[in-house]
Amino acid sequence: MRILGLQHARVEDPGFFLDLLKEDGHEYHPVELDEGEKIPSIENYDGLWVLGGPMDVWEEEKYPWLRVEKRFIRECVVEKGIPYLGLCLGHQLLAEVLGGNVRVARTPEIGVMDVNLTEEGLNGVLFDGIEEKFKCLQWHSAEVSKLPEGAKILAASDSCSIQALKWETRAYSVQFHLEAEPDTVKNWAKIPTYKEALVLAKGENGVIMLEEACKAQMKNFNQNAERVYLNWLQASARV
């Protein structure tokens, strides 16, 4: 497959997912929207991945390219049926362009936390082979508050009811992060917005604490990431 990736911060790439793509011989073409790079035509790609970032979906005045990105996502998912995977901000963007709502999170989630699969998640493709309750990296202060019409909730947490969603057979997205690698926390903490949120949630030693928490779960993170990756490829092949 040739996958187009829309990125919003250079350090926030697909992480472990990128390693899996390379191992299997798939191509990944990143576009750094925050650096002014233009989105190419989707015609030469087989899938669209939209990653996380420190901006919010409603900050179109501050980040005018968000308008262009939203139109592009809608064109790809709704009009062309391109297989889609959204992570964090990519999850929120998908929900909004499909008619859902995104708001400031009532309870920001930052840390290694539990997520629970819904009945739809347990019986669907994306999380096939994954435990009903699992740990993942959370680092978000916004959340999807209203599900788009035609979408299904695949996972939830105590503080966030829409942790993962599916729209028809074409699009999947998750609020949390399975793509973490050993240097993810260190790299993401270089983004001021992320660092501030982490320190607010965990204190001045937040970076070290989160690094250690992720290190303890890295094997599970990687196993779950590989499973979701393979499941997404399977679902994409059905489109």
JSON list of C-alpha atoms in Angstrom, two decimals:
[
{"chain": "A", "resi": 1, "resn": "MET", "atom": "CA", "xyz": [0.00, 0.00, 0.00]},
{"chain": "A", "resi": 2, "resn": "ARG", "atom": "CA", "xyz": [0.93, 3.64, -0.46]},
{"chain": "A", "resi": 3, "resn": "ILE", "atom": "CA", "xyz": [-0.28, 5.60, 2.54]},
{"chain": "A", "resi": 4, "resn": "LEU", "atom": "CA", "xyz": [-0.54, 9.37, 2.77]},
{"chain": "A", "resi": 5, "resn": "GLY", "atom": "CA", "xyz": [0.05, 10.71, 6.27]},
{"chain": "A", "resi": 6, "resn": "LEU", "atom": "CA", "xyz": [-1.14, 14.13, 7.42]},
{"chain": "A", "resi": 7, "resn": "GLN", "atom": "CA", "xyz": [1.10, 15.25, 10.29]},
{"chain": "A", "resi": 8, "resn": "HIS", "atom": "CA", "xyz": [0.80, 18.24, 12.59]},
{"chain": "A", "resi": 9, "resn": "ALA", "atom": "CA", "xyz": [4.15, 18.10, 14.40]},
{"chain": "A", "resi": 10, "resn": "ARG", "atom": "CA", "xyz": [7.30, 16.50, 12.99]},
{"chain": "A", "resi": 11, "resn": "VAL", "atom": "CA", "xyz": [8.01, 14.57, 16.19]},
{"chain": "A", "resi": 12, "resn": "GLU", "atom": "CA", "xyz": [4.50, 13.08, 16.18]},
{"chain": "A", "resi": 13, "resn": "ASP", "atom": "CA", "xyz": [4.83, 10.54, 13.40]},
{"chain": "A", "resi": 14, "resn": "PRO", "atom": "CA", "xyz": [3.27, 7.05, 13.22]},
{"chain": "A", "resi": 15, "resn": "GLY", "atom": "CA", "xyz": [5.90, 5.71, 15.63]},
{"chain": "A", "resi": 16, "resn": "PHE", "atom": "CA", "xyz": [5.81, 1.93, 15.91]},
{"chain": "A", "resi": 17, "resn": "PHE", "atom": "CA", "xyz": [3.23, 1.76, 13.13]},
{"chain": "A", "resi": 18, "resn": "LEU", "atom": "CA", "xyz": [5.86, 3.21, 10.80]},
{"chain": "A", "resi": 19, "resn": "ASP", "atom": "CA", "xyz": [8.25, 0.39, 11.66]},
{"chain": "A", "resi": 20, "resn": "LEU", "atom": "CA", "xyz": [5.56, -2.14, 10.80]},
{"chain": "A", "resi": 21, "resn": "LEU", "atom": "CA", "xyz": [4.82, -0.45, 7.48]},
{"chain": "A", "resi": 22, "resn": "LYS", "atom": "CA", "xyz": [8.49, -0.52, 6.50]},
{"chain": "A", "resi": 23, "resn": "GLU", "atom": "CA", "xyz": [8.90, -4.16, 7.51]},
{"chain": "A", "resi": 24, "resn": "ASP", "atom": "CA", "xyz": [6.01, -5.14, 5.26]},
{"chain": "A", "resi": 25, "resn": "GLY", "atom": "CA", "xyz": [7.20, -3.08, 2.30]},
{"chain": "A", "resi": 26, "resn": "HIS", "atom": "CA", "xyz": [4.43, -0.49, 2.38]},
{"chain": "A", "resi": 27, "resn": "GLU", "atom": "CA", "xyz": [5.14, 3.16, 1.55]},
{"chain": "A", "resi": 28, "resn": "TYR", "atom": "CA", "xyz": [4.38, 6.08, 3.84]},
{"chain": "A", "resi": 29, "resn": "HIS", "atom": "CA", "xyz": [4.42, 9.66, 2.56]},
{"chain": "A", "resi": 30, "resn": "PRO", "atom": "CA", "xyz": [4.22, 12.28, 5.36]},
{"chain": "A", "resi": 31, "resn": "VAL", "atom": "CA", "xyz": [2.94, 15.81, 4.80]},
{"chain": "A", "resi": 32, "resn": "GLU", "atom": "CA", "xyz": [3.87, 18.33, 7.51]},
{"chain": "A", "resi": 33, "resn": "LEU", "atom": "CA", "xyz": [0.85, 20.62, 7.47]},
{"chain": "A", "resi": 34, "resn": "ASP", "atom": "CA", "xyz": [2.21, 22.71, 10.35]},
{"chain": "A", "resi": 35, "resn": "GLU", "atom": "CA", "xyz": [5.26, 23.51, 8.22]},
{"chain": "A", "resi": 36, "resn": "GLY", "atom": "CA", "xyz": [3.25, 24.67, 5.23]},
{"chain": "A", "resi": 37, "resn": "GLU", "atom": "CA", "xyz": [3.55, 21.55, 3.09]},
{"chain": "A", "resi": 38, "resn": "LYS", "atom": "CA", "xyz": [0.73, 21.07, 0.61]},
{"chain": "A", "resi": 39, "resn": "ILE", "atom": "CA", "xyz": [-1.53, 18.05, 0.48]},
{"chain": "A", "resi": 40, "resn": "PRO", "atom": "CA", "xyz": [-1.05, 16.07, -2.74]},
{"chain": "A", "resi": 41, "resn": "SER", "atom": "CA", "xyz": [-3.81, 14.37, -4.69]},
{"chain": "A", "resi": 42, "resn": "ILE", "atom": "CA", "xyz": [-5.11, 11.23, -3.02]},
{"chain": "A", "resi": 43, "resn": "GLU", "atom": "CA", "xyz": [-5.31, 9.51, -6.40]},
{"chain": "A", "resi": 44, "resn": "ASN", "atom": "CA", "xyz": [-1.85, 7.98, -6.02]},
{"chain": "A", "resi": 45, "resn": "TYR", "atom": "CA", "xyz": [-2.49, 6.58, -2.53]},
{"chain": "A", "resi": 46, "resn": "ASP", "atom": "CA", "xyz": [-4.35, 3.61, -1.08]},
{"chain": "A", "resi": 47, "resn": "GLY", "atom": "CA", "xyz": [-4.99, 4.94, 2.42]},
{"chain": "A", "resi": 48, "resn": "LEU", "atom": "CA", "xyz": [-4.99, 8.08, 4.56]},
{"chain": "A", "resi": 49, "resn": "TRP", "atom": "CA", "xyz": [-3.56, 8.33, 8.08]},
{"chain": "A", "resi": 50, "resn": "VAL", "atom": "CA", "xyz": [-4.14, 11.52, 10.08]},
{"chain": "A", "resi": 51, "resn": "LEU", "atom": "CA", "xyz": [-1.98, 11.85, 13.18]},
{"chain": "A", "resi": 52, "resn": "GLY", "atom": "CA", "xyz": [-2.03, 13.81, 16.42]},
{"chain": "A", "resi": 53, "resn": "GLY", "atom": "CA", "xyz": [-0.95, 17.37, 17.10]},
{"chain": "A", "resi": 54, "resn": "PRO", "atom": "CA", "xyz": [-1.00, 20.15, 19.70]},
{"chain": "A", "resi": 55, "resn": "MET", "atom": "CA", "xyz": [-3.67, 22.21, 17.94]},
{"chain": "A", "resi": 56, "resn": "ASP", "atom": "CA", "xyz": [-7.43, 21.81, 18.38]},
{"chain": "A", "resi": 57, "resn": "VAL", "atom": "CA", "xyz": [-9.96, 21.21, 15.62]},
{"chain": "A", "resi": 58, "resn": "TRP", "atom": "CA", "xyz": [-11.64, 24.58, 16.24]},
{"chain": "A", "resi": 59, "resn": "GLU", "atom": "CA", "xyz": [-8.45, 26.66, 15.90]},
{"chain": "A", "resi": 60, "resn": "GLU", "atom": "CA", "xyz": [-8.97, 27.45, 12.22]},
{"chain": "A", "resi": 61, "resn": "GLU", "atom": "CA", "xyz": [-8.11, 31.13, 12.61]},
{"chain": "A", "resi": 62, "resn": "LYS", "atom": "CA", "xyz": [-4.75, 30.28, 14.16]},
{"chain": "A", "resi": 63, "resn": "TYR", "atom": "CA", "xyz": [-4.11, 27.38, 11.78]},
{"chain": "A", "resi": 64, "resn": "PRO", "atom": "CA", "xyz": [-5.89, 28.19, 8.47]},
{"chain": "A", "resi": 65, "resn": "TRP", "atom": "CA", "xyz": [-4.67, 24.95, 6.89]},
{"chain": "A", "resi": 66, "resn": "LEU", "atom": "CA", "xyz": [-7.10, 23.08, 9.17]},
{"chain": "A", "resi": 67, "resn": "ARG", "atom": "CA", "xyz": [-9.92, 24.13, 6.83]},
{"chain": "A", "resi": 68, "resn": "VAL", "atom": "CA", "xyz": [-8.09, 22.61, 3.86]},
{"chain": "A", "resi": 69, "resn": "GLU", "atom": "CA", "xyz": [-7.32, 19.46, 5.84]},
{"chain": "A", "resi": 70, "resn": "LYS", "atom": "CA", "xyz": [-10.95, 19.01, 6.87]},
{"chain": "A", "resi": 71, "resn": "ARG", "atom": "CA", "xyz": [-12.20, 19.36, 3.29]},
{"chain": "A", "resi": 72, "resn": "PHE", "atom": "CA", "xyz": [-9.58, 16.86, 2.16]},
{"chain": "A", "resi": 73, "resn": "ILE", "atom": "CA", "xyz": [-10.52, 14.32, 4.85]},
{"chain": "A", "resi": 74, "resn": "ARG", "atom": "CA", "xyz": [-14.18, 14.59, 3.91]},
{"chain": "A", "resi": 75, "resn": "GLU", "atom": "CA", "xyz": [-13.38, 14.17, 0.22]},
{"chain": "A", "resi": 76, "resn": "CYS", "atom": "CA", "xyz": [-11.28, 11.08, 0.90]},
{"chain": "A", "resi": 77, "resn": "VAL", "atom": "CA", "xyz": [-13.57, 9.36, 3.40]},
{"chain": "A", "resi": 78, "resn": "VAL", "atom": "CA", "xyz": [-17.07, 10.35, 2.26]},
{"chain": "A", "resi": 79, "resn": "GLU", "atom": "CA", "xyz": [-16.71, 10.91, -1.47]},
{"chain": "A", "resi": 80, "resn": "LYS", "atom": "CA", "xyz": [-13.94, 8.51, -2.45]},
{"chain": "A", "resi": 81, "resn": "GLY", "atom": "CA", "xyz": [-14.11, 5.80, 0.24]},
{"chain": "A", "resi": 82, "resn": "ILE", "atom": "CA", "xyz": [-10.38, 5.89, 0.98]},
{"chain": "A", "resi": 83, "resn": "PRO", "atom": "CA", "xyz": [-9.42, 3.70, 3.99]},
{"chain": "A", "resi": 84, "resn": "TYR", "atom": "CA", "xyz": [-8.72, 6.01, 6.94]},
{"chain": "A", "resi": 85, "resn": "LEU", "atom": "CA", "xyz": [-6.92, 5.74, 10.26]},
{"chain": "A", "resi": 86, "resn": "GLY", "atom": "CA", "xyz": [-7.00, 8.67, 12.68]},
{"chain": "A", "resi": 87, "resn": "LEU", "atom": "CA", "xyz": [-4.92, 9.01, 15.84]},
{"chain": "A", "resi": 88, "resn": "CYS", "atom": "CA", "xyz": [-5.79, 11.54, 18.59]},
{"chain": "A", "resi": 89, "resn": "LEU", "atom": "CA", "xyz": [-6.29, 14.80, 16.62]},
{"chain": "A", "resi": 90, "resn": "GLY", "atom": "CA", "xyz": [-6.96, 12.60, 13.58]},
{"chain": "A", "resi": 91, "resn": "HIS", "atom": "CA", "xyz": [-9.76, 10.96, 15.57]},
{"chain": "A", "resi": 92, "resn": "GLN", "atom": "CA", "xyz": [-11.29, 14.33, 16.44]},
{"chain": "A", "resi": 93, "resn": "LEU", "atom": "CA", "xyz": [-10.98, 15.64, 12.88]},
{"chain": "A", "resi": 94, "resn": "LEU", "atom": "CA", "xyz": [-12.76, 12.60, 11.48]},
{"chain": "A", "resi": 95, "resn": "ALA", "atom": "CA", "xyz": [-15.61, 12.98, 13.95]},
{"chain": "A", "resi": 96, "resn": "GLU", "atom": "CA", "xyz": [-16.06, 16.67, 13.14]},
{"chain": "A", "resi": 97, "resn": "VAL", "atom": "CA", "xyz": [-16.00, 16.36, 9.35]},
{"chain": "A", "resi": 98, "resn": "LEU", "atom": "CA", "xyz": [-18.60, 13.59, 9.55]},
{"chain": "A", "resi": 99, "resn": "GLY", "atom": "CA", "xyz": [-20.93, 15.79, 11.60]},
{"chain": "A", "resi": 100, "resn": "GLY", "atom": "CA", "xyz": [-19.93, 15.02, 15.18]},
{"chain": "A", "resi": 101, "resn": "ASN", "atom": "CA", "xyz": [-18.79, 17.49, 17.85]},
{"chain": "A", "resi": 102, "resn": "VAL", "atom": "CA", "xyz": [-15.45, 18.03, 19.58]},
{"chain": "A", "resi": 103, "resn": "ARG", "atom": "CA", "xyz": [-15.01, 20.03, 22.78]},
{"chain": "A", "resi": 104, "resn": "VAL", "atom": "CA", "xyz": [-12.50, 20.75, 25.54]},
{"chain": "A", "resi": 105, "resn": "ALA", "atom": "CA", "xyz": [-12.26, 17.56, 27.60]},
{"chain": "A", "resi": 106, "resn": "ARG", "atom": "CA", "xyz": [-14.13, 17.65, 30.87]},
{"chain": "A", "resi": 107, "resn": "THR", "atom": "CA", "xyz": [-11.33, 15.51, 32.29]},
{"chain": "A", "resi": 108, "resn": "PRO", "atom": "CA", "xyz": [-8.06, 15.64, 30.32]},
{"chain": "A", "resi": 109, "resn": "GLU", "atom": "CA", "xyz": [-6.39, 12.22, 30.09]},
{"chain": "A", "resi": 110, "resn": "ILE", "atom": "CA", "xyz": [-2.61, 12.19, 30.35]},
{"chain": "A", "resi": 111, "resn": "GLY", "atom": "CA", "xyz": [-0.74, 9.06, 31.33]},
{"chain": "A", "resi": 112, "resn": "VAL", "atom": "CA", "xyz": [-0.89, 5.31, 30.85]},
{"chain": "A", "resi": 113, "resn": "MET", "atom": "CA", "xyz": [-4.56, 4.50, 31.33]},
{"chain": "A", "resi": 114, "resn": "ASP", "atom": "CA", "xyz": [-7.16, 1.82, 30.77]},
{"chain": "A", "resi": 115, "resn": "VAL", "atom": "CA", "xyz": [-9.50, 1.69, 27.78]},
{"chain": "A", "resi": 116, "resn": "ASN", "atom": "CA", "xyz": [-12.43, -0.70, 27.48]},
{"chain": "A", "resi": 117, "resn": "LEU", "atom": "CA", "xyz": [-13.80, -2.10, 24.24]},
{"chain": "A", "resi": 118, "resn": "THR", "atom": "CA", "xyz": [-17.53, -1.76, 23.65]},
{"chain": "A", "resi": 119, "resn": "GLU", "atom": "CA", "xyz": [-19.63, -4.59, 22.28]},
{"chain": "A", "resi": 120, "resn": "GLU", "atom": "CA", "xyz": [-19.11, -3.10, 18.81]},
{"chain": "A", "resi": 121, "resn": "GLY", "atom": "CA", "xyz": [-15.36, -3.06, 19.43]},
{"chain": "A", "resi": 122, "resn": "LEU", "atom": "CA", "xyz": [-15.27, -6.63, 20.67]},
{"chain": "A", "resi": 123, "resn": "ASN", "atom": "CA", "xyz": [-17.23, -7.92, 17.68]},
{"chain": "A", "resi": 124, "resn": "GLY", "atom": "CA", "xyz": [-15.60, -5.76, 15.01]},
{"chain": "A", "resi": 125, "resn": "VAL", "atom": "CA", "xyz": [-12.43, -5.99, 12.93]},
{"chain": "A", "resi": 126, "resn": "LEU", "atom": "CA", "xyz": [-10.14, -3.27, 14.27]},
{"chain": "A", "resi": 127, "resn": "PHE", "atom": "CA", "xyz": [-9.64, -4.65, 17.77]},
{"chain": "A", "resi": 128, "resn": "ASP", "atom": "CA", "xyz": [-9.92, -8.33, 16.91]},
{"chain": "A", "resi": 129, "resn": "GLY", "atom": "CA", "xyz": [-7.52, -10.29, 19.12]},
{"chain": "A", "resi": 130, "resn": "ILE", "atom": "CA", "xyz": [-7.14, -7.54, 21.73]},
{"chain": "A", "resi": 131, "resn": "GLU", "atom": "CA", "xyz": [-8.28, -7.87, 25.35]},
{"chain": "A", "resi": 132, "resn": "GLU", "atom": "CA", "xyz": [-11.54, -6.18, 26.32]},
{"chain": "A", "resi": 133, "resn": "LYS", "atom": "CA", "xyz": [-9.61, -3.94, 28.74]},
{"chain": "A", "resi": 134, "resn": "PHE", "atom": "CA", "xyz": [-6.12, -2.76, 27.89]},
{"chain": "A", "resi": 135, "resn": "LYS", "atom": "CA", "xyz": [-3.64, -0.02, 28.74]},
{"chain": "A", "resi": 136, "resn": "CYS", "atom": "CA", "xyz": [-2.57, 2.70, 26.36]},
{"chain": "A", "resi": 137, "resn": "LEU", "atom": "CA", "xyz": [-0.87, 6.10, 26.29]},
{"chain": "A", "resi": 138, "resn": "GLN", "atom": "CA", "xyz": [-3.28, 9.03, 26.65]},
{"chain": "A", "resi": 139, "resn": "TRP", "atom": "CA", "xyz": [-2.25, 12.63, 26.05]},
{"chain": "A", "resi": 140, "resn": "HIS", "atom": "CA", "xyz": [-5.27, 14.75, 25.16]},
{"chain": "A", "resi": 141, "resn": "SER", "atom": "CA", "xyz": [-7.22, 17.72, 26.50]},
{"chain": "A", "resi": 142, "resn": "ALA", "atom": "CA", "xyz": [-10.04, 17.65, 23.92]},
{"chain": "A", "resi": 143, "resn": "GLU", "atom": "CA", "xyz": [-12.57, 14.94, 23.19]},
{"chain": "A", "resi": 144, "resn": "VAL", "atom": "CA", "xyz": [-15.27, 13.87, 20.78]},
{"chain": "A", "resi": 145, "resn": "SER", "atom": "CA", "xyz": [-18.52, 14.73, 22.56]},
{"chain": "A", "resi": 146, "resn": "LYS", "atom": "CA", "xyz": [-21.06, 13.75, 19.90]},
{"chain": "A", "resi": 147, "resn": "LEU", "atom": "CA", "xyz": [-20.87, 10.75, 17.62]},
{"chain": "A", "resi": 148, "resn": "PRO", "atom": "CA", "xyz": [-21.34, 11.38, 13.89]},
{"chain": "A", "resi": 149, "resn": "GLU", "atom": "CA", "xyz": [-24.42, 9.88, 12.29]},
{"chain": "A", "resi": 150, "resn": "GLY", "atom": "CA", "xyz": [-23.67, 6.37, 11.06]},
{"chain": "A", "resi": 151, "resn": "ALA", "atom": "CA", "xyz": [-20.66, 5.91, 13.35]},
{"chain": "A", "resi": 152, "resn": "LYS", "atom": "CA", "xyz": [-20.16, 3.27, 16.05]},
{"chain": "A", "resi": 153, "resn": "ILE", "atom": "CA", "xyz": [-18.24, 3.60, 19.31]},
{"chain": "A", "resi": 154, "resn": "LEU", "atom": "CA", "xyz": [-15.57, 0.89, 19.55]},
{"chain": "A", "resi": 155, "resn": "ALA", "atom": "CA", "xyz": [-13.91, 1.83, 22.86]},
{"chain": "A", "resi": 156, "resn": "ALA", "atom": "CA", "xyz": [-14.47, 4.04, 25.89]},
{"chain": "A", "resi": 157, "resn": "SER", "atom": "CA", "xyz": [-12.83, 5.02, 29.17]},
{"chain": "A", "resi": 158, "resn": "ASP", "atom": "CA", "xyz": [-14.17, 6.27, 32.48]},
{"chain": "A", "resi": 159, "resn": "SER", "atom": "CA", "xyz": [-13.47, 9.89, 31.50]},
{"chain": "A", "resi": 160, "resn": "CYS", "atom": "CA", "xyz": [-14.07, 9.74, 27.74]},
{"chain": "A", "resi": 161, "resn": "SER", "atom": "CA", "xyz": [-17.00, 7.89, 26.20]},
{"chain": "A", "resi": 162, "resn": "ILE", "atom": "CA", "xyz": [-15.76, 7.97, 22.60]},
{"chain": "A", "resi": 163, "resn": "GLN", "atom": "CA", "xyz": [-12.23, 6.56, 22.63]},
{"chain": "A", "resi": 164, "resn": "ALA", "atom": "CA", "xyz": [-12.48, 4.87, 19.24]},
{"chain": "A", "resi": 165, "resn": "LEU", "atom": "CA", "xyz": [-14.98, 4.94, 16.40]},
{"chain": "A", "resi": 166, "resn": "LYS", "atom": "CA", "xyz": [-15.82, 3.33, 13.11]},
{"chain": "A", "resi": 167, "resn": "TRP", "atom": "CA", "xyz": [-17.71, 4.96, 10.25]},
{"chain": "A", "resi": 168, "resn": "GLU", "atom": "CA", "xyz": [-19.22, 2.54, 7.74]},
{"chain": "A", "resi": 169, "resn": "THR", "atom": "CA", "xyz": [-16.47, 0.21, 6.50]},
{"chain": "A", "resi": 170, "resn": "ARG", "atom": "CA", "xyz": [-14.07, 2.94, 5.46]},
{"chain": "A", "resi": 171, "resn": "ALA", "atom": "CA", "xyz": [-12.83, 4.85, 8.45]},
{"chain": "A", "resi": 172, "resn": "TYR", "atom": "CA", "xyz": [-11.44, 4.10, 11.91]},
{"chain": "A", "resi": 173, "resn": "SER", "atom": "CA", "xyz": [-9.99, 6.37, 14.55]},
{"chain": "A", "resi": 174, "resn": "VAL", "atom": "CA", "xyz": [-8.73, 6.25, 18.13]},
{"chain": "A", "resi": 175, "resn": "GLN", "atom": "CA", "xyz": [-8.27, 8.97, 20.74]},
{"chain": "A", "resi": 176, "resn": "PHE", "atom": "CA", "xyz": [-5.43, 7.13, 22.47]},
{"chain": "A", "resi": 177, "resn": "HIS", "atom": "CA", "xyz": [-1.95, 6.14, 21.33]},
{"chain": "A", "resi": 178, "resn": "LEU", "atom": "CA", "xyz": [-0.82, 2.61, 20.56]},
{"chain": "A", "resi": 179, "resn": "GLU", "atom": "CA", "xyz": [2.10, 3.77, 18.41]},
{"chain": "A", "resi": 180, "resn": "ALA", "atom": "CA", "xyz": [4.36, 4.70, 21.33]},
{"chain": "A", "resi": 181, "resn": "GLU", "atom": "CA", "xyz": [8.07, 3.91, 21.18]},
{"chain": "A", "resi": 182, "resn": "PRO", "atom": "CA", "xyz": [10.77, 4.21, 23.87]},
{"chain": "A", "resi": 183, "resn": "ASP", "atom": "CA", "xyz": [11.56, 7.82, 22.90]},
{"chain": "A", "resi": 184, "resn": "THR", "atom": "CA", "xyz": [7.97, 8.98, 22.33]},
{"chain": "A", "resi": 185, "resn": "VAL", "atom": "CA", "xyz": [7.46, 10.76, 25.65]},
{"chain": "A", "resi": 186, "resn": "LYS", "atom": "CA", "xyz": [10.82, 12.53, 25.44]},
{"chain": "A", "resi": 187, "resn": "ASN", "atom": "CA", "xyz": [10.11, 13.69, 21.89]},
{"chain": "A", "resi": 188, "resn": "TRP", "atom": "CA", "xyz": [6.53, 14.79, 22.48]},
{"chain": "A", "resi": 189, "resn": "ALA", "atom": "CA", "xyz": [7.54, 16.67, 25.63]},
{"chain": "A", "resi": 190, "resn": "LYS", "atom": "CA", "xyz": [9.50, 19.01, 23.33]},
{"chain": "A", "resi": 191, "resn": "ILE", "atom": "CA", "xyz": [6.13, 20.43, 22.21]},
{"chain": "A", "resi": 192, "resn": "PRO", "atom": "CA", "xyz": [5.35, 23.21, 24.72]},
{"chain": "A", "resi": 193, "resn": "THR", "atom": "CA", "xyz": [1.60, 22.53, 24.83]},
{"chain": "A", "resi": 194, "resn": "TYR", "atom": "CA", "xyz": [2.18, 18.86, 25.57]},
{"chain": "A", "resi": 195, "resn": "LYS", "atom": "CA", "xyz": [4.85, 19.57, 28.18]},
{"chain": "A", "resi": 196, "resn": "GLU", "atom": "CA", "xyz": [2.60, 22.06, 30.00]},
{"chain": "A", "resi": 197, "resn": "ALA", "atom": "CA", "xyz": [-0.30, 19.62, 30.08]},
{"chain": "A", "resi": 198, "resn": "LEU", "atom": "CA", "xyz": [1.95, 16.81, 31.32]},
{"chain": "A", "resi": 199, "resn": "VAL", "atom": "CA", "xyz": [3.45, 18.90, 34.11]},
{"chain": "A", "resi": 200, "resn": "LEU", "atom": "CA", "xyz": [-0.02, 20.10, 35.14]},
{"chain": "A", "resi": 201, "resn": "ALA", "atom": "CA", "xyz": [-1.24, 16.51, 35.32]},
{"chain": "A", "resi": 202, "resn": "LYS", "atom": "CA", "xyz": [1.82, 14.79, 36.80]},
{"chain": "A", "resi": 203, "resn": "GLY", "atom": "CA", "xyz": [4.00, 17.51, 38.34]},
{"chain": "A", "resi": 204, "resn": "GLU", "atom": "CA", "xyz": [7.51, 18.67, 37.51]},
{"chain": "A", "resi": 205, "resn": "ASN", "atom": "CA", "xyz": [8.76, 15.08, 37.20]},
{"chain": "A", "resi": 206, "resn": "GLY", "atom": "CA", "xyz": [5.96, 14.24, 34.81]},
{"chain": "A", "resi": 207, "resn": "VAL", "atom": "CA", "xyz": [8.20, 13.45, 31.85]},
{"chain": "A", "resi": 208, "resn": "ILE", "atom": "CA", "xyz": [10.26, 10.93, 33.81]},
{"chain": "A", "resi": 209, "resn": "MET", "atom": "CA", "xyz": [7.17, 9.40, 35.39]},
{"chain": "A", "resi": 210, "resn": "LEU", "atom": "CA", "xyz": [5.42, 8.95, 32.04]},
{"chain": "A", "resi": 211, "resn": "GLU", "atom": "CA", "xyz": [8.56, 7.55, 30.42]},
{"chain": "A", "resi": 212, "resn": "GLU", "atom": "CA", "xyz": [8.78, 4.91, 33.14]},
{"chain": "A", "resi": 213, "resn": "ALA", "atom": "CA", "xyz": [5.08, 4.09, 32.89]},
{"chain": "A", "resi": 214, "resn": "CYS", "atom": "CA", "xyz": [5.36, 3.64, 29.12]},
{"chain": "A", "resi": 215, "resn": "LYS", "atom": "CA", "xyz": [8.53, 1.59, 29.46]},
{"chain": "A", "resi": 216, "resn": "ALA", "atom": "CA", "xyz": [6.71, -0.85, 31.74]},
{"chain": "A", "resi": 217, "resn": "GLN", "atom": "CA", "xyz": [3.96, -1.28, 29.12]},
{"chain": "A", "resi": 218, "resn": "MET", "atom": "CA", "xyz": [6.01, -1.05, 25.92]},
{"chain": "A", "resi": 219, "resn": "LYS", "atom": "CA", "xyz": [5.78, -4.75, 25.07]},
{"chain": "A", "resi": 220, "resn": "ASN", "atom": "CA", "xyz": [1.99, -4.63, 25.39]},
{"chain": "A", "resi": 221, "resn": "PHE", "atom": "CA", "xyz": [1.82, -1.35, 23.46]},
{"chain": "A", "resi": 222, "resn": "ASN", "atom": "CA", "xyz": [3.77, -2.88, 20.59]},
{"chain": "A", "resi": 223, "resn": "GLN", "atom": "CA", "xyz": [1.76, -6.09, 20.54]},
{"chain": "A", "resi": 224, "resn": "ASN", "atom": "CA", "xyz": [-1.53, -4.22, 20.46]},
{"chain": "A", "resi": 225, "resn": "ALA", "atom": "CA", "xyz": [-0.24, -1.79, 17.85]},
{"chain": "A", "resi": 226, "resn": "GLU", "atom": "CA", "xyz": [0.77, -4.64, 15.56]},
{"chain": "A", "resi": 227, "resn": "ARG", "atom": "CA", "xyz": [-2.60, -6.28, 15.96]},
{"chain": "A", "resi": 228, "resn": "VAL", "atom": "CA", "xyz": [-4.51, -3.06, 15.20]},
{"chain": "A", "resi": 229, "resn": "TYR", "atom": "CA", "xyz": [-2.21, -2.39, 12.24]},
{"chain": "A", "resi": 230, "resn": "LEU", "atom": "CA", "xyz": [-2.87, -5.83, 10.75]},
{"chain": "A", "resi": 231, "resn": "ASN", "atom": "CA", "xyz": [-6.59, -5.52, 11.42]},
{"chain": "A", "resi": 232, "resn": "TRP", "atom": "CA", "xyz": [-6.73, -2.12, 9.73]},
{"chain": "A", "resi": 233, "resn": "LEU", "atom": "CA", "xyz": [-4.99, -3.54, 6.67]},
{"chain": "A", "resi": 234, "resn": "GLN", "atom": "CA", "xyz": [-7.53, -6.37, 6.61]},
{"chain": "A", "resi": 235, "resn": "ALA", "atom": "CA", "xyz": [-10.42, -3.93, 6.89]},
{"chain": "A", "resi": 236, "resn": "SER", "atom": "CA", "xyz": [-8.92, -1.75, 4.16]},
{"chain": "A", "resi": 237, "resn": "ALA", "atom": "CA", "xyz": [-8.71, -4.67, 1.80]},
{"chain": "A", "resi": 238, "resn": "ARG", "atom": "CA", "xyz": [-12.46, -5.17, 2.16]},
{"chain": "A", "resi": 239, "resn": "VAL", "atom": "CA", "xyz": [-13.35, -1.70, 0.94]}
]
